[in-house]
Amino acid sequence: MSHVPNLAEGYEISTETGRIDAERVHRWLSTDAYWAIGRSREQQDRAVAGSLNFGVYETVSGQQVAYARIITDMATFAWLCDVYVDPSVRGKGIGTALVEAVREHLRPHGLRRILLATHDAHGVYEKVGFEPLARPDEWMALYFE
């Protein structure tokens, strides 16, 4: 992936699915991410397989320190989800740089919107240009729970 200007020195972002530490990402999400607690490894692997994936890696060790995935048709719409930064590197701007990289990767495709849901990270996403839905009354959801 091309240079990400706001990414802390010593880290790189990649969209290569083969680089993802699937076990680590599953552990992060299934044990520490409120939206994915208890997610099975099989379900996580299917999610990765059906998504555009972003990883942040330490340049020296190659260890993965953050993850995000996009569900998109690459023409009109995208859903940003499963954004997670390892607690050991939080506060270094890695989450913001990761979301900026996602935005810039998708920008040339002419998408009308990128959506996401968050309980507690509004500030991170606002830095990158996300804002509350202008017309939430126009949106609906179908829940299987």
PDB file of C-alpha atoms in Angstrom:
ATOM      1  CA  MET A   1       0.000   0.000   0.000  1.00  0.00           C
ATOM      2  CA  SER A   2       1.230   3.495  -0.698  1.00  0.00           C
ATOM      3  CA  HIS A   3       2.647   5.741   2.002  1.00  0.00           C
ATOM      4  CA  VAL A   4       0.175   6.777   4.699  1.00  0.00           C
ATOM      5  CA  PRO A   5       1.276  10.255   5.859  1.00  0.00           C
ATOM      6  CA  ASN A   6      -0.182  10.122   9.382  1.00  0.00           C
ATOM      7  CA  LEU A   7       0.956   6.607  10.261  1.00  0.00           C
ATOM      8  CA  ALA A   8       3.467   6.501  13.094  1.00  0.00           C
ATOM      9  CA  GLU A   9       7.035   5.663  12.100  1.00  0.00           C
ATOM     10  CA  GLY A  10       7.810   1.965  12.345  1.00  0.00           C
ATOM     11  CA  TYR A  11       4.424   0.777  11.063  1.00  0.00           C
ATOM     12  CA  GLU A  12       2.982  -0.084   7.661  1.00  0.00           C
ATOM     13  CA  ILE A  13      -0.504  -0.762   6.318  1.00  0.00           C
ATOM     14  CA  SER A  14      -1.304  -3.579   3.932  1.00  0.00           C
ATOM     15  CA  THR A  15      -4.415  -4.901   2.195  1.00  0.00           C
ATOM     16  CA  GLU A  16      -2.789  -8.292   1.610  1.00  0.00           C
ATOM     17  CA  THR A  17      -5.208 -10.773   3.159  1.00  0.00           C
ATOM     18  CA  GLY A  18      -2.436 -13.363   3.366  1.00  0.00           C
ATOM     19  CA  ARG A  19      -0.555 -11.211   5.888  1.00  0.00           C
ATOM     20  CA  ILE A  20      -3.397 -11.194   8.395  1.00  0.00           C
ATOM     21  CA  ASP A  21      -2.640 -13.012  11.637  1.00  0.00           C
ATOM     22  CA  ALA A  22      -6.038 -14.715  11.653  1.00  0.00           C
ATOM     23  CA  GLU A  23      -5.620 -16.205  15.119  1.00  0.00           C
ATOM     24  CA  ARG A  24      -4.623 -12.868  16.637  1.00  0.00           C
ATOM     25  CA  VAL A  25      -7.434 -10.948  14.922  1.00  0.00           C
ATOM     26  CA  HIS A  26      -9.967 -13.546  16.051  1.00  0.00           C
ATOM     27  CA  ARG A  27      -8.688 -13.369  19.628  1.00  0.00           C
ATOM     28  CA  TRP A  28      -8.866  -9.554  19.612  1.00  0.00           C
ATOM     29  CA  LEU A  29     -12.401  -9.443  18.273  1.00  0.00           C
ATOM     30  CA  SER A  30     -13.945 -12.432  20.024  1.00  0.00           C
ATOM     31  CA  THR A  31     -12.609 -11.554  23.486  1.00  0.00           C
ATOM     32  CA  ASP A  32     -12.161  -7.762  23.564  1.00  0.00           C
ATOM     33  CA  ALA A  33     -14.392  -6.079  20.957  1.00  0.00           C
ATOM     34  CA  TYR A  34     -17.897  -5.431  22.339  1.00  0.00           C
ATOM     35  CA  TRP A  35     -19.505  -5.950  18.912  1.00  0.00           C
ATOM     36  CA  ALA A  36     -17.865  -9.347  18.294  1.00  0.00           C
ATOM     37  CA  ILE A  37     -17.581 -11.000  21.722  1.00  0.00           C
ATOM     38  CA  GLY A  38     -17.963 -14.742  21.270  1.00  0.00           C
ATOM     39  CA  ARG A  39     -17.657 -14.698  17.472  1.00  0.00           C
ATOM     40  CA  SER A  40     -16.485 -18.120  16.323  1.00  0.00           C
ATOM     41  CA  ARG A  41     -13.237 -18.566  14.454  1.00  0.00           C
ATOM     42  CA  GLU A  42     -15.141 -20.095  11.533  1.00  0.00           C
ATOM     43  CA  GLN A  43     -17.422 -17.056  11.345  1.00  0.00           C
ATOM     44  CA  GLN A  44     -14.427 -14.718  11.555  1.00  0.00           C
ATOM     45  CA  ASP A  45     -12.630 -16.595   8.774  1.00  0.00           C
ATOM     46  CA  ARG A  46     -15.716 -16.285   6.545  1.00  0.00           C
ATOM     47  CA  ALA A  47     -15.912 -12.560   7.320  1.00  0.00           C
ATOM     48  CA  VAL A  48     -12.265 -12.098   6.312  1.00  0.00           C
ATOM     49  CA  ALA A  49     -12.762 -14.116   3.120  1.00  0.00           C
ATOM     50  CA  GLY A  50     -15.714 -11.942   2.053  1.00  0.00           C
ATOM     51  CA  SER A  51     -14.127  -8.584   2.827  1.00  0.00           C
ATOM     52  CA  LEU A  52     -11.452  -6.125   1.808  1.00  0.00           C
ATOM     53  CA  ASN A  53      -9.022  -6.371   4.732  1.00  0.00           C
ATOM     54  CA  PHE A  54      -6.531  -3.870   6.133  1.00  0.00           C
ATOM     55  CA  GLY A  55      -3.783  -4.689   8.587  1.00  0.00           C
ATOM     56  CA  VAL A  56      -1.253  -2.512  10.351  1.00  0.00           C
ATOM     57  CA  TYR A  57       2.106  -4.169  10.989  1.00  0.00           C
ATOM     58  CA  GLU A  58       5.307  -3.300  12.797  1.00  0.00           C
ATOM     59  CA  THR A  59       7.870  -2.831  10.028  1.00  0.00           C
ATOM     60  CA  VAL A  60      10.713  -4.580  11.877  1.00  0.00           C
ATOM     61  CA  SER A  61       8.969  -7.606  13.418  1.00  0.00           C
ATOM     62  CA  GLY A  62       6.065  -7.856  10.977  1.00  0.00           C
ATOM     63  CA  GLN A  63       3.713  -8.336  13.937  1.00  0.00           C
ATOM     64  CA  GLN A  64       0.151  -7.224  13.288  1.00  0.00           C
ATOM     65  CA  VAL A  65      -1.022  -4.433  15.604  1.00  0.00           C
ATOM     66  CA  ALA A  66      -4.358  -3.375  14.074  1.00  0.00           C
ATOM     67  CA  TYR A  67      -7.090  -4.584  11.753  1.00  0.00           C
ATOM     68  CA  ALA A  68     -10.104  -3.289   9.828  1.00  0.00           C
ATOM     69  CA  ARG A  69     -12.312  -4.723   7.147  1.00  0.00           C
ATOM     70  CA  ILE A  70     -14.611  -3.306   4.503  1.00  0.00           C
ATOM     71  CA  ILE A  71     -17.675  -4.885   2.984  1.00  0.00           C
ATOM     72  CA  THR A  72     -18.231  -3.223  -0.385  1.00  0.00           C
ATOM     73  CA  ASP A  73     -19.322  -3.566  -3.987  1.00  0.00           C
ATOM     74  CA  MET A  74     -16.484  -1.135  -4.895  1.00  0.00           C
ATOM     75  CA  ALA A  75     -18.999   0.943  -6.863  1.00  0.00           C
ATOM     76  CA  THR A  76     -21.642   2.520  -4.645  1.00  0.00           C
ATOM     77  CA  PHE A  77     -21.382   1.537  -0.982  1.00  0.00           C
ATOM     78  CA  ALA A  78     -19.056   0.334   1.766  1.00  0.00           C
ATOM     79  CA  TRP A  79     -19.426  -0.719   5.386  1.00  0.00           C
ATOM     80  CA  LEU A  80     -16.394  -0.249   7.637  1.00  0.00           C
ATOM     81  CA  CYS A  81     -16.285  -2.764  10.451  1.00  0.00           C
ATOM     82  CA  ASP A  82     -14.120  -4.708  12.903  1.00  0.00           C
ATOM     83  CA  VAL A  83     -11.706  -1.819  13.410  1.00  0.00           C
ATOM     84  CA  TYR A  84      -9.389  -2.870  16.230  1.00  0.00           C
ATOM     85  CA  VAL A  85      -6.062  -1.560  17.521  1.00  0.00           C
ATOM     86  CA  ASP A  86      -4.012  -3.664  19.930  1.00  0.00           C
ATOM     87  CA  PRO A  87      -4.045  -2.039  23.385  1.00  0.00           C
ATOM     88  CA  SER A  88      -0.217  -1.976  23.442  1.00  0.00           C
ATOM     89  CA  VAL A  89      -0.106   0.588  20.588  1.00  0.00           C
ATOM     90  CA  ARG A  90      -3.196   2.675  21.291  1.00  0.00           C
ATOM     91  CA  GLY A  91      -2.618   6.401  21.557  1.00  0.00           C
ATOM     92  CA  LYS A  92      -0.137   6.510  18.663  1.00  0.00           C
ATOM     93  CA  GLY A  93      -2.676   7.537  16.030  1.00  0.00           C
ATOM     94  CA  ILE A  94      -2.662   4.080  14.440  1.00  0.00           C
ATOM     95  CA  GLY A  95      -6.465   3.785  14.440  1.00  0.00           C
ATOM     96  CA  THR A  96      -6.897   7.178  12.792  1.00  0.00           C
ATOM     97  CA  ALA A  97      -4.207   6.421  10.203  1.00  0.00           C
ATOM     98  CA  LEU A  98      -5.842   3.057   9.485  1.00  0.00           C
ATOM     99  CA  VAL A  99      -9.240   4.643   8.852  1.00  0.00           C
ATOM    100  CA  GLU A 100      -7.590   7.339   6.695  1.00  0.00           C
ATOM    101  CA  ALA A 101      -5.950   4.572   4.651  1.00  0.00           C
ATOM    102  CA  VAL A 102      -9.322   2.870   4.190  1.00  0.00           C
ATOM    103  CA  ARG A 103     -10.892   6.175   3.083  1.00  0.00           C
ATOM    104  CA  GLU A 104      -8.108   6.898   0.590  1.00  0.00           C
ATOM    105  CA  HIS A 105      -8.127   3.340  -0.761  1.00  0.00           C
ATOM    106  CA  LEU A 106     -11.861   3.630  -1.487  1.00  0.00           C
ATOM    107  CA  ARG A 107     -11.913   7.262  -2.678  1.00  0.00           C
ATOM    108  CA  PRO A 108     -11.098   6.569  -6.374  1.00  0.00           C
ATOM    109  CA  HIS A 109     -13.991   4.106  -6.736  1.00  0.00           C
ATOM    110  CA  GLY A 110     -16.739   6.733  -6.623  1.00  0.00           C
ATOM    111  CA  LEU A 111     -18.591   5.267  -3.665  1.00  0.00           C
ATOM    112  CA  ARG A 112     -21.554   7.294  -2.505  1.00  0.00           C
ATOM    113  CA  ARG A 113     -20.963   6.561   1.180  1.00  0.00           C
ATOM    114  CA  ILE A 114     -19.037   4.553   3.732  1.00  0.00           C
ATOM    115  CA  LEU A 115     -21.012   3.639   6.833  1.00  0.00           C
ATOM    116  CA  LEU A 116     -19.981   2.297  10.209  1.00  0.00           C
ATOM    117  CA  ALA A 117     -21.410   1.758  13.670  1.00  0.00           C
ATOM    118  CA  THR A 118     -19.645   2.625  16.923  1.00  0.00           C
ATOM    119  CA  HIS A 119     -20.543   3.071  20.575  1.00  0.00           C
ATOM    120  CA  ASP A 120     -17.349   4.700  21.747  1.00  0.00           C
ATOM    121  CA  ALA A 121     -14.963   5.847  18.998  1.00  0.00           C
ATOM    122  CA  HIS A 122     -16.809   8.767  17.420  1.00  0.00           C
ATOM    123  CA  GLY A 123     -13.795  11.046  17.859  1.00  0.00           C
ATOM    124  CA  VAL A 124     -11.518   8.758  15.859  1.00  0.00           C
ATOM    125  CA  TYR A 125     -13.934   8.635  12.945  1.00  0.00           C
ATOM    126  CA  GLU A 126     -14.793  12.345  13.049  1.00  0.00           C
ATOM    127  CA  LYS A 127     -11.081  13.143  12.516  1.00  0.00           C
ATOM    128  CA  VAL A 128     -11.329  11.305   9.189  1.00  0.00           C
ATOM    129  CA  GLY A 129     -14.571  12.970   8.070  1.00  0.00           C
ATOM    130  CA  PHE A 130     -17.311  10.677   9.355  1.00  0.00           C
ATOM    131  CA  GLU A 131     -20.380  12.377  10.794  1.00  0.00           C
ATOM    132  CA  PRO A 132     -23.719  11.250  12.233  1.00  0.00           C
ATOM    133  CA  LEU A 133     -26.380  10.205   9.734  1.00  0.00           C
ATOM    134  CA  ALA A 134     -28.079  13.292   8.341  1.00  0.00           C
ATOM    135  CA  ARG A 135     -31.403  11.487   8.052  1.00  0.00           C
ATOM    136  CA  PRO A 136     -31.427   8.507  10.458  1.00  0.00           C
ATOM    137  CA  ASP A 137     -35.199   8.247   9.927  1.00  0.00           C
ATOM    138  CA  GLU A 138     -34.468   7.005   6.385  1.00  0.00           C
ATOM    139  CA  TRP A 139     -32.440   4.009   7.577  1.00  0.00           C
ATOM    140  CA  MET A 140     -33.721   0.650   8.721  1.00  0.00           C
ATOM    141  CA  ALA A 141     -32.174  -2.610   9.853  1.00  0.00           C
ATOM    142  CA  LEU A 142     -33.208  -6.260   9.856  1.00  0.00           C
ATOM    143  CA  TYR A 143     -31.950  -8.151  12.916  1.00  0.00           C
ATOM    144  CA  PHE A 144     -31.716 -11.932  13.151  1.00  0.00           C
ATOM    145  CA  GLU A 145     -31.068 -12.008  16.892  1.00  0.00           C
TER     146      GLU A 145
END
